[in-house]
XYZ file of C-alpha atoms in Angstrom:
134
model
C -10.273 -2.687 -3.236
C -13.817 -1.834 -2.937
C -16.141 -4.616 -2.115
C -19.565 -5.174 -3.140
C -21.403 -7.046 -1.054
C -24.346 -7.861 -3.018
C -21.932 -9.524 -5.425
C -19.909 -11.599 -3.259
C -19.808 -15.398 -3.027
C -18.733 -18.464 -0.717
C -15.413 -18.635 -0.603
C -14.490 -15.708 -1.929
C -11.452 -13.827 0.143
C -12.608 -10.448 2.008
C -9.262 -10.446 3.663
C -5.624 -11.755 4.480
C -3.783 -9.951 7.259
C -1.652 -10.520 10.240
C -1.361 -8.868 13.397
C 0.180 -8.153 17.129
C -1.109 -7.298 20.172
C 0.414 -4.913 22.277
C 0.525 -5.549 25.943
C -1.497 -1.721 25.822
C -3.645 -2.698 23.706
C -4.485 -5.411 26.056
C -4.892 -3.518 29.136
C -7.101 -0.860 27.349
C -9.559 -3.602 26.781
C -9.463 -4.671 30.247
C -8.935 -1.198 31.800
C -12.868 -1.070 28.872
C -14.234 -4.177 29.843
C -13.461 -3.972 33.700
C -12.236 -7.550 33.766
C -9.518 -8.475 35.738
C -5.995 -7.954 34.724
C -4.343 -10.408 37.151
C -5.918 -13.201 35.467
C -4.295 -12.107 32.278
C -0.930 -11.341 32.632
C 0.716 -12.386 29.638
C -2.091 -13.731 27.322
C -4.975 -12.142 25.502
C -8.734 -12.551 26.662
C -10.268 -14.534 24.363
C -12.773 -11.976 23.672
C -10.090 -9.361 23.080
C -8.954 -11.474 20.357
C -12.149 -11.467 18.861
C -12.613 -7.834 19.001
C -9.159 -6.705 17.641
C -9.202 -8.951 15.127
C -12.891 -7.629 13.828
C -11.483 -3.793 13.921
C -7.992 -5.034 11.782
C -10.712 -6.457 8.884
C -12.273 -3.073 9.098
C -8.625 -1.605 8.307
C -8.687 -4.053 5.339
C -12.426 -3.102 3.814
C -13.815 0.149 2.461
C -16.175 1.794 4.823
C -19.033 -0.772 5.078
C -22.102 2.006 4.810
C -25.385 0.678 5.443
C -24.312 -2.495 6.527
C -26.006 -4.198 9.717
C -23.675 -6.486 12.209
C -26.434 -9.014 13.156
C -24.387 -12.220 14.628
C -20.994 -12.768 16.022
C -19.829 -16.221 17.597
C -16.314 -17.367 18.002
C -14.671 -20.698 19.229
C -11.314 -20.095 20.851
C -8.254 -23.279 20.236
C -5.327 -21.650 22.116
C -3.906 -19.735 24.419
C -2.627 -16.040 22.193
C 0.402 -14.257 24.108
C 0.731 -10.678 24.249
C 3.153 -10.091 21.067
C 2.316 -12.926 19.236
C 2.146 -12.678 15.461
C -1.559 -13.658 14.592
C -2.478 -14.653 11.466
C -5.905 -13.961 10.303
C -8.028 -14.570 6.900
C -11.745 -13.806 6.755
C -13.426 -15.516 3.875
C -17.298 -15.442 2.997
C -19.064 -18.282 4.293
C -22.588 -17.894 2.710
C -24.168 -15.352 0.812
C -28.152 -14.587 -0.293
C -30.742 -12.353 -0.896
C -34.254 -12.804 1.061
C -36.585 -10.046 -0.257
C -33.811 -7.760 -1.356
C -32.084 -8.058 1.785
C -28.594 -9.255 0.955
C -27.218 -11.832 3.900
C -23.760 -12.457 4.037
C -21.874 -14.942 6.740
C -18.283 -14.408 7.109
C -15.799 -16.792 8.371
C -12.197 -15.884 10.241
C -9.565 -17.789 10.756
C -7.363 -16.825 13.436
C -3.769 -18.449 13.863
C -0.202 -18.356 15.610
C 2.746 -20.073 14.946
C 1.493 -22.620 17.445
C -1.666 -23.684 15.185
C -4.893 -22.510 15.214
C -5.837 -20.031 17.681
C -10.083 -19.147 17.522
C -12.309 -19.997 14.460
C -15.192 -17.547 13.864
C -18.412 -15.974 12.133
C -19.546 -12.871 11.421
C -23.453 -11.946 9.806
C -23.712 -9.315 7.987
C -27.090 -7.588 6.511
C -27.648 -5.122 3.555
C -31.097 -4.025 3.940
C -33.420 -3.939 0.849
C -33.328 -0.203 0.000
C -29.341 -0.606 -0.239
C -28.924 -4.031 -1.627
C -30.552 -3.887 -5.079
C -27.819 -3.726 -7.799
C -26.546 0.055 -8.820
């Protein structure tokens, strides 16, 4: 599914997905980051959650050319273990044009089987030579 993101609106679904974390994958990011293993010995960094969870949606999308990440925050609920099934759903927030640049916010959604896990935003820019319709 190819999306276009001049013609996307609020509420519209970008993606649906859920994923694991390996306890590798974990320790590459701190092994990356150069934070402290022993204070994570069964759970995810927050951050980590935020990161992994950005590069699975870029498994979901076509290749985003000429696209500008401009703005990432994230709120974290809960503890995520190492293994645990994570459910995630990234839906557009806002979406406008100022001056032909297109400016999209995305929202995630991040959740285990305990409840919510980290709640999120994403802004994305398409810059004025790229965002006029083809």
């Amino acid at each position: 599914m190819a999306i276009d993101f001049t013609d996307v609106s609020a509420g519209d679904e970008l993606a649906s997905f859920t994923f694991a974390l390996s306890a590798a994958e974990v320790r590459a990011y701190l092994d990356a980051t150069g934070e402290d293993a022993a204070r994570w010995p069964s759970q995810v960094p927050p951050l980590a959650l935020g990161a992994f969870a950005l590069a699975r949606l870029m498994e979901h999308l076509p290749p985003l050319d000429s696209i500008l990440h401009t703005g990432q925050q994230f709120s974290f609920q809960r503890a995520v273990s190492v293994d645990d099934s994570i459910s995630a759903r990234f839906t557009v927030a806002s979406h406008s044009t100022r001056r032909g640049v297109v400016i999209t916010a995305v929202d995630a959604e991040l959740a285990t089987a305990a409840g919510a896990a980290a709640h999120g935003r994403t802004t994305l820019l398409l810059g004025a030579e790229n965002g006029e319709s083809q």
